[in-house]
Amino acid sequence: MSNIPLEGIRVVSFGSGIAIPDATKILGELGADVIKIESKVNPDFMRTIASDPNNSPGFNESNRNKRSFGVNLTIEKGKQLVKDLIKDADIVTENFRSGVMDNLGFGYEDVYKIKPDIIYLSTQGYGKGGPYSHYRGYGPILSAASGLQSIWAQPDDEYGCGGSFPHPDNMVARQAVLLILAALDFRRRTGKGDFIDIAQTEVAASLIGEIQLDYTINERIQKPIGNRSPYAAPHNCYRCKGQDRWCAITVFTNDQWGRFCDAIGTPQWTEDPKFSDTAQRLANVDELDKLVEQWTIEQDQNVVMYTMQAAGVPAGIVQNAFEQFNDPQLQWQNAFVEIDHPVAGKYPHPNIPFNMQDMEFKQSTPAPLLGQHNEEICETMLNISKQEINRMKDEGILESVLQEKQE
Amino acid sequence: MPEKQEGALSVYRILDITDQRGTFCARLLADMGADVIKIEKPQGGEARNIPPFAGDLPHPEKSLYFLHRNTNKKGITLNIETPDGKAIFEKLVKSADVVVESYKPGYLKGLGLDYKALKEINPGLVMASITDFGQGGPYRDWKSSDLVDFAMSGAMIGSGYPDGKPTALPGSPGDDAASYSAAISIVTSLYMRGSTGNGQYIDASIHENSRLGLYPWGLVMWYSNVRSDQPLPPPAGRMGTMIYPVFPCKDGYIRAVALTPRQWDCLVEIIGKPEVLCTEEWREFYFRIGNADALNVLVSEYTRQYTMQELFEKGNEAGVPIAPIYDIKGFVESAQTKAREFFVELDHPVVGKYKCPGTSFKCKDSSFGIRYSAPCLGQHNKDILCEELGLSINDLAALRRAGVI
């Protein structure tokens, strides 16, 4: 018996961007056979914001562990090929704008007719139903619409600007994978498939539920507090020696405060009664933060982190990608894997994060070129002859962009 | 009211012995129907002390953090450090499917309650440990916090204004990412167990999972910039305002994200096609990123003439993704949130009736969603210890006196 968790499970994945591509990447890590349905005319938009559709770094991370089937879905024969794939599939996923799948003839009702026990997961920015269900949204748009961005700021910022990274897309991906796995177990027990609809704004919102309760129960609309905490001080991100170098330090208890003071050599200010307990430190937090930074600004960020951790105080540098790659703990955990992509070349990627004792995980495969697996899928899964495949290529039913790297 | 259908996970019993960190993992499973029992020490876990509180006065049943993260769970008290408490825990493990824990590495082994020991009691047991840095490695015994998780996630360096401080993502993002990862591993293991009968041990590190849950692209983006001439923004910079610009309106701010030339054309169209924005170079995404400040000045003049809602609607009808920067009230009261009935009313024994955020998903066949509010301390002691394990009320009194429950 195989110890690869999702061996034999087949996913037909529509969609674009991050949420669904990243979700199906994870299903691929768990061993599922993922087929990404692609179009040359309307490619995944992540392919379009790079100079080469096959060399988009974000695309190539989120689309590992899947095969690409390039097919023209505006032609009836193209649709039929995908319907035939779905007949043997367990899972269909999509994150196109509302209505697109219905118009293509692959909405849940259509797919249900082909495969009644299908697990069909659909996710849009604002979810199904309601006045904005057809509205468009990338992660940062949804951070704004979920209320999260309004407090993702320093207190004196003009407005919350959030980050460069597309939150909550990757969290949505995880919520999707979790629901799909639970649906697979449900199907195993009951024989029933399911239709699942995720609203991405609501994923972002559910991660700050306590802040919404402050409004629904206490009628308080929280304002940004930056890196501070209402119940701990010091609690901030402090500037260290060098350019854009920072270390987060968080002191929650008086015991940790004592350790913090010892670790920085107990300068005289630390003995001032105005810093003697958490309440005092919170009351004088502006001054406290300045004094802490007087120490950190003279130190290398790693020295700050190691000094604090050696003293038992939670602290960590604000890592950039390079520092992350060299992080001793992540190295120890074997957290990176080099993958050789036919166009992009060799790159380190995150390794499979699932740490389960008795399971096997296959080596990740690189993201596919657009339409890379057309022939393989037609031959082995759809029993189509080579001549017929060539005819479909000529007729524009099968589509691909296969330019490999020139040596 | 008709009986609710079976939830996706409603055949499973989860024992949640986490306190603050990792507690969201069991909540995620509970939202899909799992029967989750939160096990706390007799005086209650530290998470009950996290402010703010319902009504603001500190009260062990009123921490909003505790209420949110423990919705849909039952609760009992148990001191697993006492022989009687340990014996009761072992009995519960015998008939449970999953244990989720977040103690510091080695603690449960010291009590004889690590996975190896528990597997003897229940060979099909799935157990997940969610800890700051994982069960091994040089940082194993290091300490973390929400802010430290985020700092080390690789996402914080890109969070905030370009010339400002790295800025925290509110909530507990690293912990949540690890909770998702652990929950995915747990359900995978349960699914596998359906055919193999075998249990599983899961080691989930918040540090490792935080970067993957927030910004798995960090590394490839960095390598790509170092190694090629791809016209991409430097991943280490705080570029939020440049890639995903924000513009002022009459009554607040909107975020408008035009990635493609067509989306940009739509944005220009809805603000009245000002001539100064109708040049070919502005259609280029990377040109706009490189000239973000100038662009902001030009576009703001026009967006100021509209309300957030006007631009939200106009943009989406025309084809450019725009959203208001809602404050918390704006989201809770928005027409979409209401139409989807995201907020659900619960009745808590101490807090009373209140509206809580529901689940972000709706399922056709396996739906469960919100069932009950977070447990009061020891609320289900009688249900679990007497009705399931056969202890008497007198036994409970004796256990209480002995500090076991």
mmCIF file of N, CA and C in Angstrom, chain A residues 72-159:
data_model
loop_
_atom_site.group_PDB
_atom_site.id
_atom_site.type_symbol
_atom_site.label_atom_id
_atom_site.label_comp_id
_atom_site.label_asym_id
_atom_site.label_seq_id
_atom_site.Cartn_x
_atom_site.Cartn_y
_atom_site.Cartn_z
ATOM 1 N N ASN A 72 -8.374 25.084 -26.102
ATOM 2 C CA ASN A 72 -9.281 26.184 -26.439
ATOM 3 C C ASN A 72 -10.709 25.800 -26.051
ATOM 4 N N LEU A 73 -11.195 26.433 -25.003
ATOM 5 C CA LEU A 73 -12.510 26.047 -24.470
ATOM 6 C C LEU A 73 -13.657 26.740 -25.202
ATOM 7 N N THR A 74 -13.319 27.582 -26.190
ATOM 8 C CA THR A 74 -14.418 28.176 -26.960
ATOM 9 C C THR A 74 -14.817 27.252 -28.116
ATOM 10 N N ILE A 75 -14.017 26.204 -28.330
ATOM 11 C CA ILE A 75 -14.341 25.229 -29.383
ATOM 12 C C ILE A 75 -14.972 24.007 -28.709
ATOM 13 N N GLU A 76 -16.048 23.521 -29.299
ATOM 14 C CA GLU A 76 -16.801 22.409 -28.676
ATOM 15 C C GLU A 76 -15.908 21.191 -28.401
ATOM 16 N N LYS A 77 -15.037 20.882 -29.359
ATOM 17 C CA LYS A 77 -14.158 19.715 -29.190
ATOM 18 C C LYS A 77 -13.219 19.906 -27.982
ATOM 19 N N GLY A 78 -12.772 21.137 -27.800
ATOM 20 C CA GLY A 78 -11.913 21.442 -26.648
ATOM 21 C C GLY A 78 -12.653 21.205 -25.344
ATOM 22 N N LYS A 79 -13.872 21.684 -25.310
ATOM 23 C CA LYS A 79 -14.703 21.455 -24.118
ATOM 24 C C LYS A 79 -14.845 19.964 -23.841
ATOM 25 N N GLN A 80 -15.056 19.206 -24.915
ATOM 26 C CA GLN A 80 -15.291 17.769 -24.737
ATOM 27 C C GLN A 80 -14.065 17.090 -24.116
ATOM 28 N N LEU A 81 -12.877 17.520 -24.521
ATOM 29 C CA LEU A 81 -11.661 16.917 -23.954
ATOM 30 C C LEU A 81 -11.628 17.124 -22.443
ATOM 31 N N VAL A 82 -11.968 18.342 -22.031
ATOM 32 C CA VAL A 82 -11.921 18.635 -20.598
ATOM 33 C C VAL A 82 -13.030 17.882 -19.857
ATOM 34 N N LYS A 83 -14.195 17.777 -20.490
ATOM 35 C CA LYS A 83 -15.261 16.974 -19.869
ATOM 36 C C LYS A 83 -14.799 15.536 -19.675
ATOM 37 N N ASP A 84 -14.081 15.007 -20.658
ATOM 38 C CA ASP A 84 -13.590 13.637 -20.535
ATOM 39 C C ASP A 84 -12.587 13.518 -19.382
ATOM 40 N N LEU A 85 -11.783 14.560 -19.196
ATOM 41 C CA LEU A 85 -10.834 14.535 -18.067
ATOM 42 C C LEU A 85 -11.601 14.559 -16.735
ATOM 43 N N ILE A 86 -12.654 15.356 -16.704
ATOM 44 C CA ILE A 86 -13.414 15.495 -15.455
ATOM 45 C C ILE A 86 -14.123 14.187 -15.094
ATOM 46 N N LYS A 87 -14.493 13.405 -16.103
ATOM 47 C CA LYS A 87 -15.152 12.113 -15.814
ATOM 48 C C LYS A 87 -14.307 11.245 -14.902
ATOM 49 N N ASP A 88 -12.983 11.386 -15.019
ATOM 50 C CA ASP A 88 -12.084 10.575 -14.195
ATOM 51 C C ASP A 88 -11.481 11.360 -13.045
ATOM 52 N N ALA A 89 -12.016 12.548 -12.800
ATOM 53 C CA ALA A 89 -11.408 13.395 -11.759
ATOM 54 C C ALA A 89 -12.161 13.255 -10.437
ATOM 55 N N ASP A 90 -11.471 13.596 -9.376
ATOM 56 C CA ASP A 90 -12.088 13.608 -8.045
ATOM 57 C C ASP A 90 -12.440 15.027 -7.626
ATOM 58 N N ILE A 91 -11.627 15.968 -8.108
ATOM 59 C CA ILE A 91 -11.729 17.335 -7.607
ATOM 60 C C ILE A 91 -11.659 18.318 -8.777
ATOM 61 N N VAL A 92 -12.528 19.327 -8.749
ATOM 62 C CA VAL A 92 -12.412 20.471 -9.666
ATOM 63 C C VAL A 92 -12.252 21.726 -8.814
ATOM 64 N N THR A 93 -11.288 22.557 -9.180
ATOM 65 C CA THR A 93 -11.088 23.808 -8.435
ATOM 66 C C THR A 93 -11.102 24.974 -9.412
ATOM 67 N N GLU A 94 -11.556 26.123 -8.949
ATOM 68 C CA GLU A 94 -11.538 27.293 -9.830
ATOM 69 C C GLU A 94 -11.598 28.577 -9.026
ATOM 70 N N ASN A 95 -10.953 29.618 -9.549
ATOM 71 C CA ASN A 95 -11.063 30.953 -8.940
ATOM 72 C C ASN A 95 -11.206 32.044 -9.991
ATOM 73 N N PHE A 96 -11.855 31.714 -11.110
ATOM 74 C CA PHE A 96 -12.167 32.766 -12.073
ATOM 75 C C PHE A 96 -13.216 33.698 -11.486
ATOM 76 N N ARG A 97 -13.413 34.811 -12.163
ATOM 77 C CA ARG A 97 -14.459 35.721 -11.751
ATOM 78 C C ARG A 97 -15.815 34.996 -11.854
ATOM 79 N N SER A 98 -16.737 35.350 -10.966
ATOM 80 C CA SER A 98 -18.059 34.718 -10.959
ATOM 81 C C SER A 98 -18.659 34.720 -12.349
ATOM 82 N N GLY A 99 -19.214 33.597 -12.731
ATOM 83 C CA GLY A 99 -19.912 33.528 -14.017
ATOM 84 C C GLY A 99 -19.056 32.948 -15.129
ATOM 85 N N VAL A 100 -17.726 33.067 -15.018
ATOM 86 C CA VAL A 100 -16.862 32.587 -16.099
ATOM 87 C C VAL A 100 -17.020 31.081 -16.292
ATOM 88 N N MET A 101 -17.010 30.327 -15.208
ATOM 89 C CA MET A 101 -17.117 28.866 -15.332
ATOM 90 C C MET A 101 -18.482 28.463 -15.897
ATOM 91 N N ASP A 102 -19.529 29.153 -15.484
ATOM 92 C CA ASP A 102 -20.859 28.852 -16.025
ATOM 93 C C ASP A 102 -20.876 29.109 -17.531
ATOM 94 N N ASN A 103 -20.295 30.240 -17.918
ATOM 95 C CA ASN A 103 -20.278 30.567 -19.346
ATOM 96 C C ASN A 103 -19.472 29.558 -20.159
ATOM 97 N N LEU A 104 -18.437 29.017 -19.566
ATOM 98 C CA LEU A 104 -17.626 28.018 -20.275
ATOM 99 C C LEU A 104 -18.315 26.651 -20.308
ATOM 100 N N GLY A 105 -19.386 26.509 -19.504
ATOM 101 C CA GLY A 105 -20.054 25.215 -19.432
ATOM 102 C C GLY A 105 -19.429 24.287 -18.405
ATOM 103 N N PHE A 106 -18.681 24.868 -17.455
ATOM 104 C CA PHE A 106 -18.049 24.047 -16.416
ATOM 105 C C PHE A 106 -18.417 24.514 -15.009
ATOM 106 N N GLY A 107 -19.607 25.123 -14.874
ATOM 107 C CA GLY A 107 -20.113 25.445 -13.546
ATOM 108 C C GLY A 107 -20.408 24.160 -12.785
ATOM 109 N N TYR A 108 -20.694 24.299 -11.504
ATOM 110 C CA TYR A 108 -20.913 23.094 -10.688
ATOM 111 C C TYR A 108 -22.027 22.227 -11.256
ATOM 112 N N GLU A 109 -23.135 22.853 -11.682
ATOM 113 C CA GLU A 109 -24.266 22.067 -12.193
ATOM 114 C C GLU A 109 -23.855 21.251 -13.417
ATOM 115 N N ASP A 110 -23.050 21.876 -14.283
ATOM 116 C CA ASP A 110 -22.581 21.168 -15.477
ATOM 117 C C ASP A 110 -21.679 19.994 -15.098
ATOM 118 N N VAL A 111 -20.767 20.258 -14.192
ATOM 119 C CA VAL A 111 -19.788 19.231 -13.821
ATOM 120 C C VAL A 111 -20.481 18.104 -13.049
ATOM 121 N N TYR A 112 -21.447 18.473 -12.238
ATOM 122 C CA TYR A 112 -22.206 17.485 -11.460
ATOM 123 C C TYR A 112 -22.860 16.451 -12.387
ATOM 124 N N LYS A 113 -23.319 16.935 -13.543
ATOM 125 C CA LYS A 113 -23.965 16.011 -14.495
ATOM 126 C C LYS A 113 -22.963 14.996 -15.047
ATOM 127 N N ILE A 114 -21.720 15.439 -15.198
ATOM 128 C CA ILE A 114 -20.680 14.537 -15.715
ATOM 129 C C ILE A 114 -20.175 13.611 -14.612
ATOM 130 N N LYS A 115 -20.079 14.154 -13.383
ATOM 131 C CA LYS A 115 -19.436 13.407 -12.293
ATOM 132 C C LYS A 115 -20.163 13.763 -10.995
ATOM 133 N N PRO A 116 -21.191 12.994 -10.661
ATOM 134 C CA PRO A 116 -22.047 13.378 -9.517
ATOM 135 C C PRO A 116 -21.327 13.444 -8.169
ATOM 136 N N ASP A 117 -20.260 12.678 -7.991
ATOM 137 C CA ASP A 117 -19.582 12.747 -6.684
ATOM 138 C C ASP A 117 -18.342 13.643 -6.727
ATOM 139 N N ILE A 118 -18.353 14.600 -7.652
ATOM 140 C CA ILE A 118 -17.205 15.514 -7.759
ATOM 141 C C ILE A 118 -17.124 16.397 -6.504
ATOM 142 N N ILE A 119 -15.898 16.721 -6.116
ATOM 143 C CA ILE A 119 -15.681 17.743 -5.086
ATOM 144 C C ILE A 119 -15.277 18.995 -5.843
ATOM 145 N N TYR A 120 -16.125 19.992 -5.803
ATOM 146 C CA TYR A 120 -15.948 21.180 -6.637
ATOM 147 C C TYR A 120 -15.731 22.358 -5.707
ATOM 148 N N LEU A 121 -14.529 22.940 -5.754
ATOM 149 C CA LEU A 121 -14.237 24.080 -4.887
ATOM 150 C C LEU A 121 -14.067 25.334 -5.732
ATOM 151 N N SER A 122 -14.840 26.340 -5.349
ATOM 152 C CA SER A 122 -14.869 27.584 -6.086
ATOM 153 C C SER A 122 -14.556 28.703 -5.093
ATOM 154 N N THR A 123 -13.654 29.595 -5.467
ATOM 155 C CA THR A 123 -13.403 30.717 -4.548
ATOM 156 C C THR A 123 -13.248 32.019 -5.323
ATOM 157 N N GLN A 124 -13.966 33.023 -4.871
ATOM 158 C CA GLN A 124 -13.841 34.365 -5.424
ATOM 159 C C GLN A 124 -13.567 35.342 -4.294
ATOM 160 N N GLY A 125 -13.216 36.542 -4.678
ATOM 161 C CA GLY A 125 -12.881 37.557 -3.691
ATOM 162 C C GLY A 125 -13.973 37.758 -2.655
ATOM 163 N N TYR A 126 -15.195 37.892 -3.128
ATOM 164 C CA TYR A 126 -16.286 38.231 -2.214
ATOM 165 C C TYR A 126 -17.264 37.076 -2.006
ATOM 166 N N GLY A 127 -16.967 35.912 -2.581
ATOM 167 C CA GLY A 127 -17.831 34.752 -2.389
ATOM 168 C C GLY A 127 -19.077 34.799 -3.259
ATOM 169 N N LYS A 128 -19.808 33.680 -3.237
ATOM 170 C CA LYS A 128 -21.034 33.579 -4.039
ATOM 171 C C LYS A 128 -22.174 34.324 -3.337
ATOM 172 N N GLY A 129 -23.077 34.856 -4.139
ATOM 173 C CA GLY A 129 -24.240 35.536 -3.572
ATOM 174 C C GLY A 129 -23.880 36.932 -3.109
ATOM 175 N N GLY A 130 -24.902 37.774 -2.947
ATOM 176 C CA GLY A 130 -24.638 39.131 -2.476
ATOM 177 C C GLY A 130 -24.313 40.064 -3.632
ATOM 178 N N PRO A 131 -24.387 41.385 -3.370
ATOM 179 C CA PRO A 131 -24.250 42.366 -4.447
ATOM 180 C C PRO A 131 -22.868 42.414 -5.096
ATOM 181 N N TYR A 132 -21.810 41.979 -4.407
ATOM 182 C CA TYR A 132 -20.461 42.119 -4.971
ATOM 183 C C TYR A 132 -19.872 40.788 -5.419
ATOM 184 N N SER A 133 -20.703 39.761 -5.547
ATOM 185 C CA SER A 133 -20.153 38.436 -5.854
ATOM 186 C C SER A 133 -19.398 38.422 -7.181
ATOM 187 N N HIS A 134 -19.748 39.322 -8.094
ATOM 188 C CA HIS A 134 -19.068 39.316 -9.402
ATOM 189 C C HIS A 134 -17.909 40.315 -9.425
ATOM 190 N N TYR A 135 -17.617 40.961 -8.288
ATOM 191 C CA TYR A 135 -16.533 41.946 -8.262
ATOM 192 C C TYR A 135 -15.180 41.244 -8.299
ATOM 193 N N ARG A 136 -14.215 42.003 -8.838
ATOM 194 C CA ARG A 136 -12.875 41.432 -8.993
ATOM 195 C C ARG A 136 -12.042 41.717 -7.739
ATOM 196 N N GLY A 137 -11.116 40.840 -7.479
ATOM 197 C CA GLY A 137 -10.254 41.146 -6.346
ATOM 198 C C GLY A 137 -8.976 40.347 -6.326
ATOM 199 N N TYR A 138 -7.864 41.048 -6.217
ATOM 200 C CA TYR A 138 -6.606 40.382 -5.871
ATOM 201 C C TYR A 138 -6.451 40.459 -4.360
ATOM 202 N N GLY A 139 -5.507 39.686 -3.830
ATOM 203 C CA GLY A 139 -5.320 39.665 -2.381
ATOM 204 C C GLY A 139 -5.336 41.044 -1.720
ATOM 205 N N PRO A 140 -4.481 41.970 -2.164
ATOM 206 C CA PRO A 140 -4.413 43.270 -1.478
ATOM 207 C C PRO A 140 -5.724 44.058 -1.546
ATOM 208 N N ILE A 141 -6.508 43.838 -2.596
ATOM 209 C CA ILE A 141 -7.837 44.453 -2.692
ATOM 210 C C ILE A 141 -8.728 43.877 -1.581
ATOM 211 N N LEU A 142 -8.573 42.596 -1.349
ATOM 212 C CA LEU A 142 -9.440 41.917 -0.382
ATOM 213 C C LEU A 142 -9.006 42.219 1.049
ATOM 214 N N SER A 143 -7.701 42.444 1.236
ATOM 215 C CA SER A 143 -7.241 42.924 2.547
ATOM 216 C C SER A 143 -7.921 44.247 2.865
ATOM 217 N N ALA A 144 -8.056 45.103 1.830
ATOM 218 C CA ALA A 144 -8.716 46.396 2.027
ATOM 219 C C ALA A 144 -10.196 46.204 2.350
ATOM 220 N N ALA A 145 -10.857 45.357 1.566
ATOM 221 C CA ALA A 145 -12.310 45.194 1.722
ATOM 222 C C ALA A 145 -12.689 44.429 2.989
ATOM 223 N N SER A 146 -11.742 43.703 3.583
ATOM 224 C CA SER A 146 -12.049 42.898 4.769
ATOM 225 C C SER A 146 -11.883 43.684 6.065
ATOM 226 N N GLY A 147 -11.445 44.929 5.967
ATOM 227 C CA GLY A 147 -11.203 45.723 7.177
ATOM 228 C C GLY A 147 -9.794 45.548 7.722
ATOM 229 N N LEU A 148 -9.103 44.508 7.291
ATOM 230 C CA LEU A 148 -7.771 44.220 7.826
ATOM 231 C C LEU A 148 -6.779 45.353 7.563
ATOM 232 N N GLN A 149 -6.812 45.869 6.343
ATOM 233 C CA GLN A 149 -5.800 46.852 5.962
ATOM 234 C C GLN A 149 -5.919 48.149 6.771
ATOM 235 N N SER A 150 -7.131 48.443 7.251
ATOM 236 C CA SER A 150 -7.327 49.693 8.003
ATOM 237 C C SER A 150 -6.510 49.704 9.299
ATOM 238 N N ILE A 151 -6.163 48.503 9.805
ATOM 239 C CA ILE A 151 -5.384 48.446 11.042
ATOM 240 C C ILE A 151 -3.978 47.885 10.809
ATOM 241 N N TRP A 152 -3.654 47.639 9.545
ATOM 242 C CA TRP A 152 -2.326 47.113 9.205
ATOM 243 C C TRP A 152 -1.446 48.330 8.904
ATOM 244 N N ALA A 153 -1.074 49.052 9.955
ATOM 245 C CA ALA A 153 -0.436 50.358 9.782
ATOM 246 C C ALA A 153 0.189 50.785 11.096
ATOM 247 N N GLN A 154 1.031 51.803 11.023
ATOM 248 C CA GLN A 154 1.514 52.481 12.228
ATOM 249 C C GLN A 154 0.464 53.524 12.616
ATOM 250 N N PRO A 155 0.392 53.882 13.911
ATOM 251 C CA PRO A 155 -0.675 54.797 14.354
ATOM 252 C C PRO A 155 -0.699 56.120 13.594
ATOM 253 N N ASP A 156 0.480 56.610 13.175
ATOM 254 C CA ASP A 156 0.487 57.924 12.521
ATOM 255 C C ASP A 156 0.504 57.836 10.991
ATOM 256 N N ASP A 157 0.322 56.649 10.423
ATOM 257 C CA ASP A 157 0.263 56.540 8.960
ATOM 258 C C ASP A 157 -1.011 57.201 8.434
ATOM 259 N N GLU A 158 -0.906 57.755 7.241
ATOM 260 C CA GLU A 158 -2.081 58.399 6.647
ATOM 261 C C GLU A 158 -3.205 57.371 6.434
ATOM 262 N N TYR A 159 -2.815 56.216 5.939
ATOM 263 C CA TYR A 159 -3.773 55.107 5.786
ATOM 264 C C TYR A 159 -2.985 53.815 5.882
#
